[in-house]
Every structure is written in C-alpha cells, then in structure tokens.
PDB file of C-alpha atoms in Angstrom:
ATOM      1  CA  UNK A   1     -20.016  -0.592  55.015  1.00 65.00           C
ATOM      2  CA  UNK A   2     -19.198  -4.477  55.025  1.00 73.00           C
ATOM      3  CA  UNK A   3     -15.500  -5.275  54.251  1.00 89.00           C
ATOM      4  CA  UNK A   4     -14.911  -8.239  51.835  1.00 94.00           C
ATOM      5  CA  UNK A   5     -11.063  -9.298  51.784  1.00 95.00           C
ATOM      6  CA  UNK A   6      -9.938 -11.012  48.535  1.00 97.00           C
ATOM      7  CA  UNK A   7      -6.121 -12.355  47.936  1.00 96.00           C
ATOM      8  CA  UNK A   8      -4.044 -12.368  46.034  1.00 97.00           C
ATOM      9  CA  UNK A   9      -4.855  -9.238  44.116  1.00 96.00           C
ATOM     10  CA  UNK A  10      -2.539 -10.681  41.284  1.00 96.00           C
ATOM     11  CA  UNK A  11      -1.242 -14.013  40.671  1.00 96.00           C
ATOM     12  CA  UNK A  12       1.164 -14.919  37.807  1.00 96.00           C
ATOM     13  CA  UNK A  13       1.836 -18.658  37.002  1.00 94.00           C
ATOM     14  CA  UNK A  14       2.717 -21.424  34.642  1.00 95.00           C
ATOM     15  CA  UNK A  15       0.266 -23.501  32.876  1.00 96.00           C
ATOM     16  CA  UNK A  16      -0.624 -26.528  34.754  1.00 96.00           C
ATOM     17  CA  UNK A  17      -0.245 -24.994  38.569  1.00 95.00           C
ATOM     18  CA  UNK A  18      -3.207 -25.132  40.576  1.00 96.00           C
ATOM     19  CA  UNK A  19      -3.880 -21.477  42.029  1.00 97.00           C
ATOM     20  CA  UNK A  20      -6.384 -20.895  45.207  1.00 97.00           C
ATOM     21  CA  UNK A  21      -8.010 -17.342  45.726  1.00 97.00           C
ATOM     22  CA  UNK A  22      -9.431 -16.579  48.976  1.00 96.00           C
ATOM     23  CA  UNK A  23     -12.285 -14.408  49.883  1.00 95.00           C
ATOM     24  CA  UNK A  24     -12.870 -13.408  53.564  1.00 94.00           C
ATOM     25  CA  UNK A  25     -15.863 -11.191  54.980  1.00 91.00           C
ATOM     26  CA  UNK A  26     -14.086  -9.367  57.915  1.00 91.00           C
ATOM     27  CA  UNK A  27     -16.889  -7.969  59.768  1.00 85.00           C
ATOM     28  CA  UNK A  28     -20.232  -9.765  59.057  1.00 82.00           C
ATOM     29  CA  UNK A  29     -21.140 -13.584  58.767  1.00 83.00           C
ATOM     30  CA  UNK A  30     -21.674 -14.115  55.038  1.00 83.00           C
ATOM     31  CA  UNK A  31     -24.144 -16.913  54.841  1.00 85.00           C
ATOM     32  CA  UNK A  32     -23.764 -16.944  50.896  1.00 90.00           C
ATOM     33  CA  UNK A  33     -20.915 -16.266  48.827  1.00 92.00           C
ATOM     34  CA  UNK A  34     -20.451 -15.764  45.227  1.00 94.00           C
ATOM     35  CA  UNK A  35     -17.485 -16.175  42.728  1.00 96.00           C
ATOM     36  CA  UNK A  36     -17.541 -14.334  39.359  1.00 97.00           C
ATOM     37  CA  UNK A  37     -15.346 -14.085  36.234  1.00 97.00           C
ATOM     38  CA  UNK A  38     -15.242 -10.899  34.173  1.00 96.00           C
ATOM     39  CA  UNK A  39     -13.859 -10.707  30.612  1.00 93.00           C
ATOM     40  CA  UNK A  40     -12.574  -7.228  29.540  1.00 90.00           C
ATOM     41  CA  UNK A  41     -14.866  -4.757  29.123  1.00 88.00           C
ATOM     42  CA  UNK A  42     -17.776  -7.171  29.934  1.00 93.00           C
ATOM     43  CA  UNK A  43     -20.096  -7.567  32.826  1.00 94.00           C
ATOM     44  CA  UNK A  44     -19.751  -9.654  35.571  1.00 95.00           C
ATOM     45  CA  UNK A  45     -20.655 -13.794  34.930  1.00 95.00           C
ATOM     46  CA  UNK A  46     -21.606 -15.558  37.897  1.00 95.00           C
ATOM     47  CA  UNK A  47     -19.536 -18.633  38.141  1.00 96.00           C
ATOM     48  CA  UNK A  48     -21.004 -20.495  41.285  1.00 95.00           C
ATOM     49  CA  UNK A  49     -22.744 -19.825  44.670  1.00 92.00           C
ATOM     50  CA  UNK A  50     -21.682 -21.017  47.940  1.00 90.00           C
ATOM     51  CA  UNK A  51     -23.442 -21.403  51.059  1.00 86.00           C
ATOM     52  CA  UNK A  52     -21.648 -22.001  54.104  1.00 81.00           C
ATOM     53  CA  UNK A  53     -21.451 -25.722  55.151  1.00 79.00           C
ATOM     54  CA  UNK A  54     -22.766 -26.960  51.719  1.00 83.00           C
ATOM     55  CA  UNK A  55     -21.678 -27.781  48.104  1.00 86.00           C
ATOM     56  CA  UNK A  56     -21.499 -24.956  46.050  1.00 91.00           C
ATOM     57  CA  UNK A  57     -24.069 -24.777  43.056  1.00 93.00           C
ATOM     58  CA  UNK A  58     -22.266 -24.073  39.899  1.00 95.00           C
ATOM     59  CA  UNK A  59     -23.826 -22.295  36.902  1.00 95.00           C
ATOM     60  CA  UNK A  60     -24.088 -24.116  33.525  1.00 94.00           C
ATOM     61  CA  UNK A  61     -20.953 -24.384  31.763  1.00 94.00           C
ATOM     62  CA  UNK A  62     -18.744 -23.786  34.758  1.00 95.00           C
ATOM     63  CA  UNK A  63     -16.555 -26.963  35.109  1.00 94.00           C
ATOM     64  CA  UNK A  64     -17.027 -28.238  38.745  1.00 93.00           C
ATOM     65  CA  UNK A  65     -13.729 -30.094  38.585  1.00 94.00           C
ATOM     66  CA  UNK A  66     -11.593 -26.987  37.116  1.00 95.00           C
ATOM     67  CA  UNK A  67     -12.997 -24.372  39.553  1.00 96.00           C
ATOM     68  CA  UNK A  68     -13.159 -26.116  43.031  1.00 95.00           C
ATOM     69  CA  UNK A  69     -15.187 -24.222  45.604  1.00 94.00           C
ATOM     70  CA  UNK A  70     -14.893 -24.524  49.381  1.00 90.00           C
ATOM     71  CA  UNK A  71     -17.192 -22.268  52.135  1.00 87.00           C
ATOM     72  CA  UNK A  72     -16.189 -23.913  55.068  1.00 80.00           C
ATOM     73  CA  UNK A  73     -16.937 -21.131  57.498  1.00 85.00           C
ATOM     74  CA  UNK A  74     -19.217 -18.059  57.505  1.00 84.00           C
ATOM     75  CA  UNK A  75     -16.210 -15.606  56.714  1.00 88.00           C
ATOM     76  CA  UNK A  76     -14.300 -17.792  54.298  1.00 91.00           C
ATOM     77  CA  UNK A  77     -14.615 -18.951  50.821  1.00 92.00           C
ATOM     78  CA  UNK A  78     -11.883 -20.220  48.667  1.00 94.00           C
ATOM     79  CA  UNK A  79     -11.876 -20.676  44.538  1.00 96.00           C
ATOM     80  CA  UNK A  80      -9.176 -23.286  43.433  1.00 97.00           C
ATOM     81  CA  UNK A  81      -8.332 -23.211  39.871  1.00 97.00           C
ATOM     82  CA  UNK A  82      -7.216 -26.898  39.218  1.00 96.00           C
ATOM     83  CA  UNK A  83      -4.422 -27.125  36.245  1.00 95.00           C
ATOM     84  CA  UNK A  84      -4.772 -24.002  35.248  1.00 95.00           C
ATOM     85  CA  UNK A  85      -4.332 -22.921  31.701  1.00 95.00           C
ATOM     86  CA  UNK A  86      -3.912 -19.556  29.423  1.00 95.00           C
ATOM     87  CA  UNK A  87      -7.648 -19.870  28.600  1.00 95.00           C
ATOM     88  CA  UNK A  88      -8.146 -19.374  32.494  1.00 96.00           C
ATOM     89  CA  UNK A  89      -6.752 -15.745  32.719  1.00 96.00           C
ATOM     90  CA  UNK A  90      -9.062 -13.714  33.762  1.00 96.00           C
ATOM     91  CA  UNK A  91     -10.413 -11.479  36.459  1.00 97.00           C
ATOM     92  CA  UNK A  92     -12.123 -13.172  39.312  1.00 98.00           C
ATOM     93  CA  UNK A  93     -14.434 -11.237  42.151  1.00 97.00           C
ATOM     94  CA  UNK A  94     -16.060 -12.800  45.382  1.00 96.00           C
ATOM     95  CA  UNK A  95     -18.630 -11.442  46.933  1.00 94.00           C
ATOM     96  CA  UNK A  96     -20.452 -12.060  50.262  1.00 92.00           C
ATOM     97  CA  UNK A  97     -24.098 -11.543  51.413  1.00 87.00           C
ATOM     98  CA  UNK A  98     -26.290 -12.203  54.615  1.00 81.00           C
ATOM     99  CA  UNK A  99     -28.847 -14.014  52.169  1.00 69.00           C
ATOM    100  CA  UNK A 100     -31.141 -11.102  53.050  1.00 73.00           C
ATOM    101  CA  UNK A 101     -32.716 -10.044  49.720  1.00 67.00           C
ATOM    102  CA  UNK A 102     -32.346  -6.042  50.574  1.00 72.00           C
ATOM    103  CA  UNK A 103     -28.682  -6.581  51.615  1.00 77.00           C
ATOM    104  CA  UNK A 104     -26.508  -5.998  48.728  1.00 84.00           C
ATOM    105  CA  UNK A 105     -23.560  -8.237  47.925  1.00 88.00           C
ATOM    106  CA  UNK A 106     -20.418  -6.665  49.192  1.00 92.00           C
ATOM    107  CA  UNK A 107     -17.367  -7.292  46.874  1.00 95.00           C
ATOM    108  CA  UNK A 108     -13.622  -8.452  47.132  1.00 95.00           C
ATOM    109  CA  UNK A 109     -11.282  -5.989  45.085  1.00 95.00           C
ATOM    110  CA  UNK A 110     -10.704  -9.050  42.444  1.00 97.00           C
ATOM    111  CA  UNK A 111      -7.994 -11.261  41.662  1.00 97.00           C
ATOM    112  CA  UNK A 112      -6.495 -10.980  38.189  1.00 97.00           C
ATOM    113  CA  UNK A 113      -5.078 -14.364  36.906  1.00 97.00           C
ATOM    114  CA  UNK A 114      -2.509 -14.463  34.296  1.00 96.00           C
ATOM    115  CA  UNK A 115      -1.495 -18.184  33.210  1.00 96.00           C
ATOM    116  CA  UNK A 116       1.525 -18.513  30.928  1.00 94.00           C
TER     117      UNK A 116
ATOM    118  CA  UNK B   1     -36.578 -15.249  32.698  1.00 83.00           C
ATOM    119  CA  UNK B   2     -35.333 -12.246  34.503  1.00 90.00           C
ATOM    120  CA  UNK B   3     -33.133  -9.573  32.743  1.00 95.00           C
ATOM    121  CA  UNK B   4     -31.514  -6.330  32.849  1.00 97.00           C
ATOM    122  CA  UNK B   5     -30.829  -4.126  29.910  1.00 97.00           C
ATOM    123  CA  UNK B   6     -28.336  -1.007  29.883  1.00 98.00           C
ATOM    124  CA  UNK B   7     -28.768   0.237  26.310  1.00 96.00           C
ATOM    125  CA  UNK B   8     -26.129   2.991  26.619  1.00 97.00           C
ATOM    126  CA  UNK B   9     -22.587   1.013  25.899  1.00 96.00           C
ATOM    127  CA  UNK B  10     -20.829   4.510  26.587  1.00 97.00           C
ATOM    128  CA  UNK B  11     -21.411   7.902  27.596  1.00 97.00           C
ATOM    129  CA  UNK B  12     -19.313  11.010  28.016  1.00 97.00           C
ATOM    130  CA  UNK B  13     -20.247  14.447  30.003  1.00 97.00           C
ATOM    131  CA  UNK B  14     -18.181  17.470  30.805  1.00 98.00           C
ATOM    132  CA  UNK B  15     -17.448  17.642  34.612  1.00 97.00           C
ATOM    133  CA  UNK B  16     -20.401  19.192  36.489  1.00 97.00           C
ATOM    134  CA  UNK B  17     -22.770  18.453  34.302  1.00 98.00           C
ATOM    135  CA  UNK B  18     -25.675  16.141  34.980  1.00 98.00           C
ATOM    136  CA  UNK B  19     -25.810  12.642  33.509  1.00 98.00           C
ATOM    137  CA  UNK B  20     -28.429   9.847  33.333  1.00 98.00           C
ATOM    138  CA  UNK B  21     -27.698   6.329  32.828  1.00 98.00           C
ATOM    139  CA  UNK B  22     -30.746   3.830  31.792  1.00 98.00           C
ATOM    140  CA  UNK B  23     -31.619   0.522  32.843  1.00 98.00           C
ATOM    141  CA  UNK B  24     -34.650  -1.502  32.146  1.00 98.00           C
ATOM    142  CA  UNK B  25     -35.554  -4.801  33.699  1.00 97.00           C
ATOM    143  CA  UNK B  26     -37.783  -7.429  33.118  1.00 95.00           C
ATOM    144  CA  UNK B  27     -38.990  -9.733  36.384  1.00 93.00           C
ATOM    145  CA  UNK B  28     -42.275 -11.722  37.526  1.00 90.00           C
ATOM    146  CA  UNK B  29     -41.637 -11.402  41.146  1.00 87.00           C
ATOM    147  CA  UNK B  30     -43.715  -8.766  42.905  1.00 83.00           C
ATOM    148  CA  UNK B  31     -41.352  -7.629  45.253  1.00 84.00           C
ATOM    149  CA  UNK B  32     -37.505  -7.086  44.451  1.00 90.00           C
ATOM    150  CA  UNK B  33     -34.368  -4.914  44.800  1.00 92.00           C
ATOM    151  CA  UNK B  34     -32.356  -2.949  42.276  1.00 95.00           C
ATOM    152  CA  UNK B  35     -28.921  -1.893  42.773  1.00 95.00           C
ATOM    153  CA  UNK B  36     -26.592   0.061  40.745  1.00 97.00           C
ATOM    154  CA  UNK B  37     -23.031  -0.635  41.151  1.00 96.00           C
ATOM    155  CA  UNK B  38     -19.920   1.504  39.939  1.00 97.00           C
ATOM    156  CA  UNK B  39     -16.558  -0.165  39.008  1.00 97.00           C
ATOM    157  CA  UNK B  40     -13.736   2.269  38.694  1.00 96.00           C
ATOM    158  CA  UNK B  41     -10.689   1.474  36.796  1.00 93.00           C
ATOM    159  CA  UNK B  42      -8.998  -0.024  39.838  1.00 91.00           C
ATOM    160  CA  UNK B  43     -11.876  -2.786  38.765  1.00 93.00           C
ATOM    161  CA  UNK B  44     -13.301  -2.683  42.669  1.00 93.00           C
ATOM    162  CA  UNK B  45     -16.988  -3.028  42.886  1.00 95.00           C
ATOM    163  CA  UNK B  46     -18.620  -0.402  44.817  1.00 94.00           C
ATOM    164  CA  UNK B  47     -22.603   0.052  45.549  1.00 94.00           C
ATOM    165  CA  UNK B  48     -24.060   3.190  44.572  1.00 96.00           C
ATOM    166  CA  UNK B  49     -27.617   2.992  45.454  1.00 96.00           C
ATOM    167  CA  UNK B  50     -30.044   0.750  45.806  1.00 94.00           C
ATOM    168  CA  UNK B  51     -34.048   0.447  45.631  1.00 94.00           C
ATOM    169  CA  UNK B  52     -36.879  -1.574  46.998  1.00 91.00           C
ATOM    170  CA  UNK B  53     -39.556  -2.418  44.586  1.00 91.00           C
ATOM    171  CA  UNK B  54     -42.391  -1.931  46.862  1.00 89.00           C
ATOM    172  CA  UNK B  55     -40.864   1.504  48.047  1.00 88.00           C
ATOM    173  CA  UNK B  56     -42.482   4.227  45.671  1.00 85.00           C
ATOM    174  CA  UNK B  57     -40.191   7.157  46.662  1.00 93.00           C
ATOM    175  CA  UNK B  58     -37.028   7.139  44.435  1.00 96.00           C
ATOM    176  CA  UNK B  59     -33.643   6.596  46.431  1.00 95.00           C
ATOM    177  CA  UNK B  60     -30.840   9.249  46.779  1.00 96.00           C
ATOM    178  CA  UNK B  61     -27.618   9.210  47.905  1.00 95.00           C
ATOM    179  CA  UNK B  62     -25.822  12.527  47.592  1.00 96.00           C
ATOM    180  CA  UNK B  63     -25.353  13.319  44.009  1.00 97.00           C
ATOM    181  CA  UNK B  64     -26.707  10.067  43.145  1.00 98.00           C
ATOM    182  CA  UNK B  65     -30.536   9.814  42.720  1.00 97.00           C
ATOM    183  CA  UNK B  66     -32.887   6.875  40.726  1.00 98.00           C
ATOM    184  CA  UNK B  67     -36.095   7.499  38.659  1.00 97.00           C
ATOM    185  CA  UNK B  68     -37.743   4.157  39.363  1.00 96.00           C
ATOM    186  CA  UNK B  69     -40.717   3.803  37.454  1.00 95.00           C
ATOM    187  CA  UNK B  70     -42.348   0.232  38.455  1.00 94.00           C
ATOM    188  CA  UNK B  71     -44.647  -0.065  35.783  1.00 93.00           C
ATOM    189  CA  UNK B  72     -42.322   0.886  33.069  1.00 95.00           C
ATOM    190  CA  UNK B  73     -39.859  -1.516  34.715  1.00 95.00           C
ATOM    191  CA  UNK B  74     -37.231   1.270  34.255  1.00 97.00           C
ATOM    192  CA  UNK B  75     -34.510   2.008  36.636  1.00 97.00           C
ATOM    193  CA  UNK B  76     -32.278   5.121  35.549  1.00 98.00           C
ATOM    194  CA  UNK B  77     -29.645   6.266  37.858  1.00 98.00           C
ATOM    195  CA  UNK B  78     -29.014  10.112  37.608  1.00 98.00           C
ATOM    196  CA  UNK B  79     -25.448  11.744  38.658  1.00 98.00           C
ATOM    197  CA  UNK B  80     -25.658  15.318  39.300  1.00 98.00           C
ATOM    198  CA  UNK B  81     -22.749  17.818  39.487  1.00 98.00           C
ATOM    199  CA  UNK B  82     -20.452  14.901  37.970  1.00 98.00           C
ATOM    200  CA  UNK B  83     -16.964  14.740  38.869  1.00 97.00           C
ATOM    201  CA  UNK B  84     -13.434  13.054  37.780  1.00 97.00           C
ATOM    202  CA  UNK B  85     -13.681  10.654  39.864  1.00 96.00           C
ATOM    203  CA  UNK B  86     -17.379   9.163  38.524  1.00 98.00           C
ATOM    204  CA  UNK B  87     -15.465   7.948  35.752  1.00 97.00           C
ATOM    205  CA  UNK B  88     -16.256   4.367  36.009  1.00 98.00           C
ATOM    206  CA  UNK B  89     -18.235   1.050  34.499  1.00 98.00           C
ATOM    207  CA  UNK B  90     -21.819   1.521  36.017  1.00 98.00           C
ATOM    208  CA  UNK B  91     -23.889  -1.918  36.380  1.00 98.00           C
ATOM    209  CA  UNK B  92     -27.444  -1.906  37.163  1.00 98.00           C
ATOM    210  CA  UNK B  93     -28.393  -5.276  38.864  1.00 96.00           C
ATOM    211  CA  UNK B  94     -31.680  -6.815  39.977  1.00 95.00           C
ATOM    212  CA  UNK B  95     -31.650  -9.199  43.002  1.00 89.00           C
ATOM    213  CA  UNK B  96     -33.645 -12.356  42.329  1.00 76.00           C
ATOM    214  CA  UNK B  97     -33.441 -15.551  44.545  1.00 74.00           C
ATOM    215  CA  UNK B  98     -30.263 -13.886  46.375  1.00 78.00           C
ATOM    216  CA  UNK B  99     -28.610 -13.811  43.202  1.00 84.00           C
ATOM    217  CA  UNK B 100     -27.877 -10.672  40.982  1.00 91.00           C
ATOM    218  CA  UNK B 101     -28.868 -10.454  37.535  1.00 93.00           C
ATOM    219  CA  UNK B 102     -26.539  -7.976  35.977  1.00 96.00           C
ATOM    220  CA  UNK B 103     -27.139  -5.618  33.168  1.00 97.00           C
ATOM    221  CA  UNK B 104     -24.166  -5.214  30.498  1.00 97.00           C
ATOM    222  CA  UNK B 105     -22.718  -2.069  31.974  1.00 97.00           C
ATOM    223  CA  UNK B 106     -22.361   1.858  30.736  1.00 98.00           C
ATOM    224  CA  UNK B 107     -18.763   3.003  30.778  1.00 97.00           C
ATOM    225  CA  UNK B 108     -19.158   6.711  31.829  1.00 98.00           C
ATOM    226  CA  UNK B 109     -16.580   9.181  31.094  1.00 98.00           C
ATOM    227  CA  UNK B 110     -16.156  12.426  32.962  1.00 98.00           C
ATOM    228  CA  UNK B 111     -14.249  15.040  30.771  1.00 97.00           C
ATOM    229  CA  UNK B 112     -12.412  17.848  32.785  1.00 96.00           C
TER     230      UNK B 112
END
C-alpha cells in the first residue's frame, strides 16, 4: 500500500517554541493532504486540508496563524505550530490522498507533541 | 449535514470469536464511499476495508467483512476468528467531498 512518512514522531519542547511537522508521501503524488488532531480516546478532528500549490483550507475554529500549513510539492506538506503553548499538546496526524473519491486516505504514523 | 454514528463505545470478546461493530451514517449524496480504519495502541491508522455505495456486494478482506445496508444507511464490520492483534480502536468513515467524516470510534478488546 501507499506509504506516508511523518516526522518527528515525538516532540517535547518549551512553551513559546515553534514546531514543524513534516508529512511526505513516498510512493505516490498526493494532490491533497489532510492534517488532523486527536485528543485522547477521541476520534480524529480535521484541522485543515491542503492542496498542492494553493493555500490550505482550515476548519472552523482552527487558528490559521497558530497552525501554519504549507504544501509546496506533491510529496510534502508541513504543519508548523507557532509559539506553542501547553494547550497545543496533542497527537497530530497527517494523511495524503490522490483526491479520487474511491481512494482511501493514507496516514502517517502521527506526531506526539508535548509542550512544557 | 453528513454524519457517522458509532453507538458502541467499547466491546470485548474472547479470542477466536466473531464480533460485529455497528456504524450508521447519513448523507444526501447518491454515490459515496465508506471505510473502516483500525487504530491499534501504536496509534497508526490502518485501512481495514472499504465499500463503494453503488456496489451491492459486501466487501470482504480475509477475516473482515461488512454488512452494507444502503437503504438503512448501515455499514457494520464483522471480524471473524478474532485475534489478539485485532485489539484497537475502530473508526467508521464516510468520504464526502474528498474529506472523511469520522465516527466516534469503538474500542475493541480481544481477550485471550
């Protein structure tokens, strides 16, 4: 199956630091990438959808200036959590899709972010 | 609005037993796709099975099969001969406008 690589897998940093998470599709061209946040024992919450070469579309309630998304190529999207605070601590997961409705989203392994 | 409902927060069965996880959904689209994803304790999201709405035949992947009832908007997952490695959260999802609408998940525990 398709492979999506997400790095880093775990980040611990101080409050006020900016953190960048990378999501790469290794063996297919990901027209669309999705960024999710998952709280403990809950489902995935879509944060934003990014299409290659265009601005990301954020879900209601997600701060665009806090969570910067860049999708510069068909294989790479990045999520930068700017000036992170303890409340931003969470599990973040990316997924990639070729944008065909019958094709499933392929997920990275996730990033556990802990802000001290 | 498109919705996906999983009414069983947690289930547990003995190893080798068969278990069925329920999922209902609501959509106004005529064609759509449904998926079951598995999230083990490692938190990796793994595709289990998918179903195309216009296909009447239920999808099957080895020990995993679905019971797709389009009129009832029901999409249940059956796991046969359950194994310890099946212990995970299971999420039902509906593809809508290239986004996935997620259910709340069912925690499945397989007991030895």
